[in-house]
Structures are given as C-alpha cells and as structure tokens.
Short mmCIF file of the C-alpha atoms (twelve columns), coordinates in Angstrom:
data_MODEL
# 
_entry.id   MODEL 
# 
loop_
_atom_site.group_PDB 
_atom_site.id 
_atom_site.type_symbol 
_atom_site.label_atom_id 
_atom_site.label_alt_id 
_atom_site.label_comp_id 
_atom_site.label_asym_id 
_atom_site.label_seq_id 
_atom_site.Cartn_x 
_atom_site.Cartn_y 
_atom_site.Cartn_z 
_atom_site.pdbx_PDB_model_num 
ATOM 1   C CA . ALA A 1   -15.456 2.147   -10.658 1 
ATOM 2   C CA . HIS A 2   -11.978 1.070   -9.863  1 
ATOM 3   C CA . VAL A 3   -9.443  0.258   -12.466 1 
ATOM 4   C CA . VAL A 4   -8.019  -2.913  -10.881 1 
ATOM 5   C CA . PRO A 5   -4.697  -3.806  -12.231 1 
ATOM 6   C CA . GLU A 6   -4.182  -7.423  -13.140 1 
ATOM 7   C CA . PRO A 7   -1.230  -9.203  -11.977 1 
ATOM 8   C CA . ASP A 8   1.503   -9.085  -14.760 1 
ATOM 9   C CA . HIS A 9   1.906   -12.266 -16.648 1 
ATOM 10  C CA . ASP A 10  5.372   -11.886 -17.872 1 
ATOM 11  C CA . SER A 11  9.029   -13.373 -17.459 1 
ATOM 12  C CA . THR A 12  9.246   -11.657 -14.100 1 
ATOM 13  C CA . ASP A 13  6.510   -13.797 -12.560 1 
ATOM 14  C CA . THR A 14  7.807   -13.975 -8.939  1 
ATOM 15  C CA . ASP A 15  5.005   -16.410 -7.864  1 
ATOM 16  C CA . ASN A 16  6.697   -19.123 -9.960  1 
ATOM 17  C CA . GLN A 17  10.212  -18.096 -8.762  1 
ATOM 18  C CA . LEU A 18  9.265   -18.045 -5.129  1 
ATOM 19  C CA . SER A 19  7.889   -21.453 -5.092  1 
ATOM 20  C CA . VAL A 20  11.370  -22.745 -6.004  1 
ATOM 21  C CA . THR A 21  13.276  -20.424 -3.697  1 
ATOM 22  C CA . GLN A 22  11.430  -20.066 -0.392  1 
ATOM 23  C CA . GLU A 23  13.422  -17.705 1.776   1 
ATOM 24  C CA . PRO A 24  13.630  -19.048 5.332   1 
ATOM 25  C CA . SER A 25  15.228  -15.732 6.584   1 
ATOM 26  C CA . LEU A 26  12.025  -13.816 5.594   1 
ATOM 27  C CA . LYS A 27  10.075  -15.826 8.242   1 
ATOM 28  C CA . GLN A 28  12.239  -14.190 10.911  1 
ATOM 29  C CA . ILE A 29  10.999  -10.797 10.015  1 
ATOM 30  C CA . GLN A 30  8.662   -9.181  12.728  1 
ATOM 31  C CA . ILE A 31  6.295   -6.303  12.200  1 
ATOM 32  C CA . SER A 32  7.803   -4.716  15.320  1 
ATOM 33  C CA . ASP A 33  11.196  -4.626  13.491  1 
ATOM 34  C CA . PHE A 34  9.382   -2.691  10.522  1 
ATOM 35  C CA . ASN A 35  7.761   -0.293  13.128  1 
ATOM 36  C CA . GLU A 36  11.327  0.374   14.542  1 
ATOM 37  C CA . TRP A 37  12.782  0.946   11.117  1 
ATOM 38  C CA . LEU A 38  10.154  3.333   10.120  1 
ATOM 39  C CA . MET A 39  11.394  5.540   13.054  1 
ATOM 40  C CA . THR A 40  14.848  5.698   11.570  1 
ATOM 41  C CA . PRO A 41  16.123  8.117   8.955   1 
ATOM 42  C CA . ASP A 42  15.955  5.100   6.336   1 
ATOM 43  C CA . GLY A 43  12.430  4.605   7.299   1 
ATOM 44  C CA . GLY A 44  11.327  8.274   7.015   1 
ATOM 45  C CA . LEU A 45  11.516  9.214   10.654  1 
ATOM 46  C CA . LYS A 46  7.813   8.206   11.006  1 
ATOM 47  C CA . ARG A 47  5.947   9.100   14.137  1 
ATOM 48  C CA . GLY A 48  2.609   9.056   15.635  1 
ATOM 49  C CA . LYS A 49  -0.447  8.493   13.181  1 
ATOM 50  C CA . SER A 50  1.722   7.904   10.099  1 
ATOM 51  C CA . LEU A 51  3.889   5.171   11.898  1 
ATOM 52  C CA . ASP A 52  0.677   3.495   13.166  1 
ATOM 53  C CA . GLN A 53  -0.947  3.649   9.753   1 
ATOM 54  C CA . HIS A 54  1.981   2.019   7.870   1 
ATOM 55  C CA . THR A 55  2.349   -0.641  10.486  1 
ATOM 56  C CA . LYS A 56  -1.305  -1.506  10.567  1 
ATOM 57  C CA . GLN A 57  -1.662  -1.539  6.791   1 
ATOM 58  C CA . VAL A 58  1.209   -3.863  6.247   1 
ATOM 59  C CA . ARG A 59  0.023   -6.030  9.229   1 
ATOM 60  C CA . THR A 60  -3.297  -6.211  7.513   1 
ATOM 61  C CA . ILE A 61  -1.980  -7.237  4.101   1 
ATOM 62  C CA . LEU A 62  0.369   -9.742  5.900   1 
ATOM 63  C CA . SER A 63  -2.663  -11.337 7.497   1 
ATOM 64  C CA . LEU A 64  -4.274  -11.668 4.232   1 
ATOM 65  C CA . VAL A 65  -1.495  -13.594 2.797   1 
ATOM 66  C CA . GLY A 66  -1.092  -16.075 5.540   1 
ATOM 67  C CA . ASN A 67  1.015   -14.129 8.158   1 
ATOM 68  C CA . ASP A 68  4.218   -15.235 6.225   1 
ATOM 69  C CA . PRO A 69  6.535   -12.261 5.087   1 
ATOM 70  C CA . SER A 70  7.715   -14.496 2.224   1 
ATOM 71  C CA . ASN A 71  4.159   -14.519 0.828   1 
ATOM 72  C CA . LEU A 72  4.467   -10.709 0.390   1 
ATOM 73  C CA . ILE A 73  6.677   -11.448 -2.498  1 
ATOM 74  C CA . GLN A 74  3.686   -13.154 -4.391  1 
ATOM 75  C CA . LYS A 75  1.924   -10.493 -6.398  1 
ATOM 76  C CA . ARG A 76  -0.984  -12.724 -7.198  1 
ATOM 77  C CA . LEU A 77  -1.669  -13.289 -3.489  1 
ATOM 78  C CA . ILE A 78  -1.492  -9.615  -2.905  1 
ATOM 79  C CA . HIS A 79  -3.827  -8.850  -5.835  1 
ATOM 80  C CA . ASN A 80  -6.295  -11.626 -5.064  1 
ATOM 81  C CA . ASN A 81  -6.425  -11.350 -1.369  1 
ATOM 82  C CA . PHE A 82  -6.029  -7.693  -0.802  1 
ATOM 83  C CA . ILE A 83  -7.299  -5.720  -4.004  1 
ATOM 84  C CA . ASP A 84  -9.772  -8.261  -5.360  1 
ATOM 85  C CA . SER A 85  -11.209 -9.372  -2.004  1 
ATOM 86  C CA . TYR A 86  -10.491 -7.228  1.130   1 
ATOM 87  C CA . ALA A 87  -10.427 -3.856  -0.632  1 
ATOM 88  C CA . LYS A 88  -13.666 -4.640  -2.761  1 
ATOM 89  C CA . GLN A 89  -15.526 -6.020  0.216   1 
ATOM 90  C CA . ARG A 90  -14.788 -2.800  2.311   1 
ATOM 91  C CA . LYS A 91  -15.399 -0.656  -0.702  1 
ATOM 92  C CA . PHE A 92  -12.017 1.004   -0.359  1 
ATOM 93  C CA . THR A 93  -11.573 4.064   -2.412  1 
ATOM 94  C CA . SER A 94  -8.605  4.237   -4.851  1 
ATOM 95  C CA . GLY A 95  -6.881  6.713   -2.363  1 
ATOM 96  C CA . THR A 96  -7.183  4.150   0.512   1 
ATOM 97  C CA . ILE A 97  -5.866  1.261   -1.799  1 
ATOM 98  C CA . ARG A 98  -2.996  3.508   -2.764  1 
ATOM 99  C CA . CYS A 99  -2.032  4.140   0.819   1 
ATOM 100 C CA . TYR A 100 -1.980  0.397   1.611   1 
ATOM 101 C CA . LEU A 101 0.221   -0.215  -1.567  1 
ATOM 102 C CA . SER A 102 2.450   2.631   -0.486  1 
ATOM 103 C CA . SER A 103 2.955   1.166   2.916   1 
ATOM 104 C CA . LEU A 104 3.696   -2.311  1.444   1 
ATOM 105 C CA . LYS A 105 6.278   -0.561  -0.837  1 
ATOM 106 C CA . ARG A 106 7.820   0.884   2.283   1 
ATOM 107 C CA . PHE A 107 7.909   -2.684  3.702   1 
ATOM 108 C CA . TYR A 108 9.796   -3.796  0.741   1 
ATOM 109 C CA . ASP A 109 12.372  -1.054  1.358   1 
ATOM 110 C CA . PHE A 110 12.759  -2.283  4.799   1 
ATOM 111 C CA . LEU A 111 13.278  -5.902  3.670   1 
ATOM 112 C CA . CYS A 112 15.877  -4.729  1.326   1 
ATOM 113 C CA . SER A 113 17.853  -3.034  4.155   1 
ATOM 114 C CA . GLU A 114 18.290  -6.579  5.610   1 
ATOM 115 C CA . PRO A 115 17.030  -5.779  9.148   1 
ATOM 116 C CA . LYS A 116 18.472  -7.182  12.286  1 
ATOM 117 C CA . GLY A 117 21.321  -8.691  10.302  1 
ATOM 118 C CA . ILE A 118 19.033  -11.081 8.330   1 
ATOM 119 C CA . LYS A 119 20.886  -11.865 5.165   1 
ATOM 120 C CA . LEU A 120 18.582  -12.412 2.009   1 
ATOM 121 C CA . SER A 121 19.721  -14.471 -0.994  1 
ATOM 122 C CA . GLU A 122 20.323  -12.562 -4.175  1 
ATOM 123 C CA . GLN A 123 17.275  -14.298 -5.679  1 
ATOM 124 C CA . THR A 124 14.989  -13.051 -2.831  1 
ATOM 125 C CA . LYS A 125 16.359  -9.521  -3.323  1 
ATOM 126 C CA . LEU A 126 15.537  -9.785  -6.943  1 
ATOM 127 C CA . ASN A 127 12.098  -10.917 -6.126  1 
ATOM 128 C CA . ILE A 128 11.570  -8.300  -3.689  1 
ATOM 129 C CA . ASN A 129 12.513  -5.617  -6.251  1 
ATOM 130 C CA . ILE A 130 10.435  -7.074  -9.051  1 
ATOM 131 C CA . VAL A 131 7.416   -7.111  -6.842  1 
ATOM 132 C CA . SER A 132 8.174   -3.666  -5.552  1 
ATOM 133 C CA . GLY A 133 8.160   -2.303  -8.999  1 
ATOM 134 C CA . VAL A 134 4.692   -4.005  -9.636  1 
ATOM 135 C CA . ILE A 135 3.343   -2.563  -6.562  1 
ATOM 136 C CA . GLU A 136 4.733   0.850   -7.598  1 
ATOM 137 C CA . ARG A 137 2.923   0.622   -10.944 1 
ATOM 138 C CA . TRP A 138 -0.294  -0.305  -9.137  1 
ATOM 139 C CA . THR A 139 0.176   2.635   -6.799  1 
ATOM 140 C CA . SER A 140 0.520   4.947   -9.783  1 
ATOM 141 C CA . ILE A 141 -2.671  3.643   -11.371 1 
ATOM 142 C CA . TYR A 142 -4.548  4.295   -8.041  1 
ATOM 143 C CA . ARG A 143 -2.966  7.608   -7.598  1 
ATOM 144 C CA . LYS A 144 -4.295  8.836   -11.039 1 
ATOM 145 C CA . GLU A 145 -7.810  7.487   -10.190 1 
ATOM 146 C CA . SER A 146 -7.545  9.145   -6.668  1 
ATOM 147 C CA . GLN A 147 -6.731  12.427  -8.218  1 
ATOM 148 C CA . THR A 148 -9.542  12.254  -10.616 1 
ATOM 149 C CA . ARG A 149 -11.860 11.316  -7.830  1 
ATOM 150 C CA . GLN A 150 -10.535 14.473  -5.804  1 
ATOM 151 C CA . ILE A 151 -11.217 16.763  -8.656  1 
ATOM 152 C CA . GLN A 152 -14.738 15.327  -9.079  1 
ATOM 153 C CA . LYS A 153 -15.215 15.882  -5.182  1 
ATOM 154 C CA . MET A 154 -14.043 19.489  -5.387  1 
ATOM 155 C CA . ASP A 155 -16.558 19.992  -8.416  1 
ATOM 156 C CA . GLU A 156 -19.272 18.634  -6.211  1 
ATOM 157 C CA . ASP A 157 -18.297 20.717  -3.167  1 
ATOM 158 C CA . LEU A 158 -17.944 24.057  -5.180  1 
ATOM 159 C CA . PRO A 159 -21.631 24.897  -5.137  1 
ATOM 160 C CA . LYS A 160 -21.869 24.288  -1.355  1 
ATOM 161 C CA . LEU A 161 -19.121 26.879  -0.689  1 
ATOM 162 C CA . LEU A 162 -20.254 29.965  1.283   1 
ATOM 163 C CA . THR A 163 -20.539 33.204  -0.729  1 
ATOM 164 C CA . ALA A 164 -20.292 36.861  0.246   1 
ATOM 165 C CA . GLU A 165 -24.039 37.036  -0.440  1 
ATOM 166 C CA . ASN A 166 -24.789 34.076  1.959   1 
ATOM 167 C CA . ILE A 167 -22.721 35.846  4.644   1 
ATOM 168 C CA . HIS A 168 -24.501 39.054  4.053   1 
ATOM 169 C CA . THR A 169 -27.935 37.257  4.178   1 
ATOM 170 C CA . PHE A 170 -27.020 35.649  7.443   1 
ATOM 171 C CA . GLN A 171 -25.750 38.759  9.027   1 
ATOM 172 C CA . THR A 172 -28.770 40.581  8.121   1 
ATOM 173 C CA . SER A 173 -31.233 37.914  9.295   1 
ATOM 174 C CA . GLU A 174 -32.707 38.168  12.773  1 
# 
C-alpha cells in the first residue's frame, strides 16, 4: 500500500499565493526548451532513454494540470491529479511515482534557470522553490517505500536462484 503524502497545509501554501500572482512568462515555457536544457551540463547532459523519460514524464504531469506550466507550482493540483488520480488508476509502484516526481523536480531546476531569457518574478521563483521542496519530500517518501519494496522483491527472488545442486542435477540429466 502506498503512503500517499498529503499536500502540506501550512504558511507556504503556494496554491493560494499563485492565484494572486499568475506568472504570464511561465506560459511561454515549452517542453522542447526543457528537452534542450536536459542535454546541457546544467540539465545533467541527458541523452537517449533518460532524456526521453524525463521529457515524457513532465509532459504527462503537465497534461494532468491543464497544459499550463504555471499550474505546476500548485502542489494540490499535482497531488490530486497525478498522485491521487493518474498514478492510482495506473497502479504505479512507489518507484515509478518517485521517477515522475524526480523529473518534475528537474523541471523546477530548469524553470529557475530562466530559460530562453524568460524572466520570472521573485514571487514565482519563491513559489517554485517552495513546491520544489515539497516534491523533494514526496520523492524521499516514495524512495523509502521503493527501497522497502526492492528488499521484499529480493527476498521473494532468493529461493528462485540457481544453486550448485540445481546446476549439477541439470548437467547429469539426459
């Protein structure tokens, strides 16, 4: 059973802040810009499968919050539309959810780099950093759950491993 982190209800509630300070420059952000950034040293020099995976995962989460990058700063939208709905419907493992959240965290790093000369307001940068911290905490929760599942899986697989006796039996059979 997944431990689903609830959105924090504290003074850093970016959902309320964002409704007051919609950032028009975020609407100019394109996934293709993120894809290009991932191939730079700042983006981790991603290539191939890793590059495609990050881009696809962010595109998926973006589509779940209305295809508006400014909605990615609203943790309740991410929680409700991705974790509580999309991930549950598709029966994502904690490891898969963690990967999606890690891609989203990378997207926040991309936004803070102010790509293509897009200038973000100080309030938007603050909102991005706050939500990025929330996503990091959620990722940590899913990482722990994923590691627990990995250990369980190894325990389940242990009896299935070949032994010297199995090999000897096979070699001496017909």
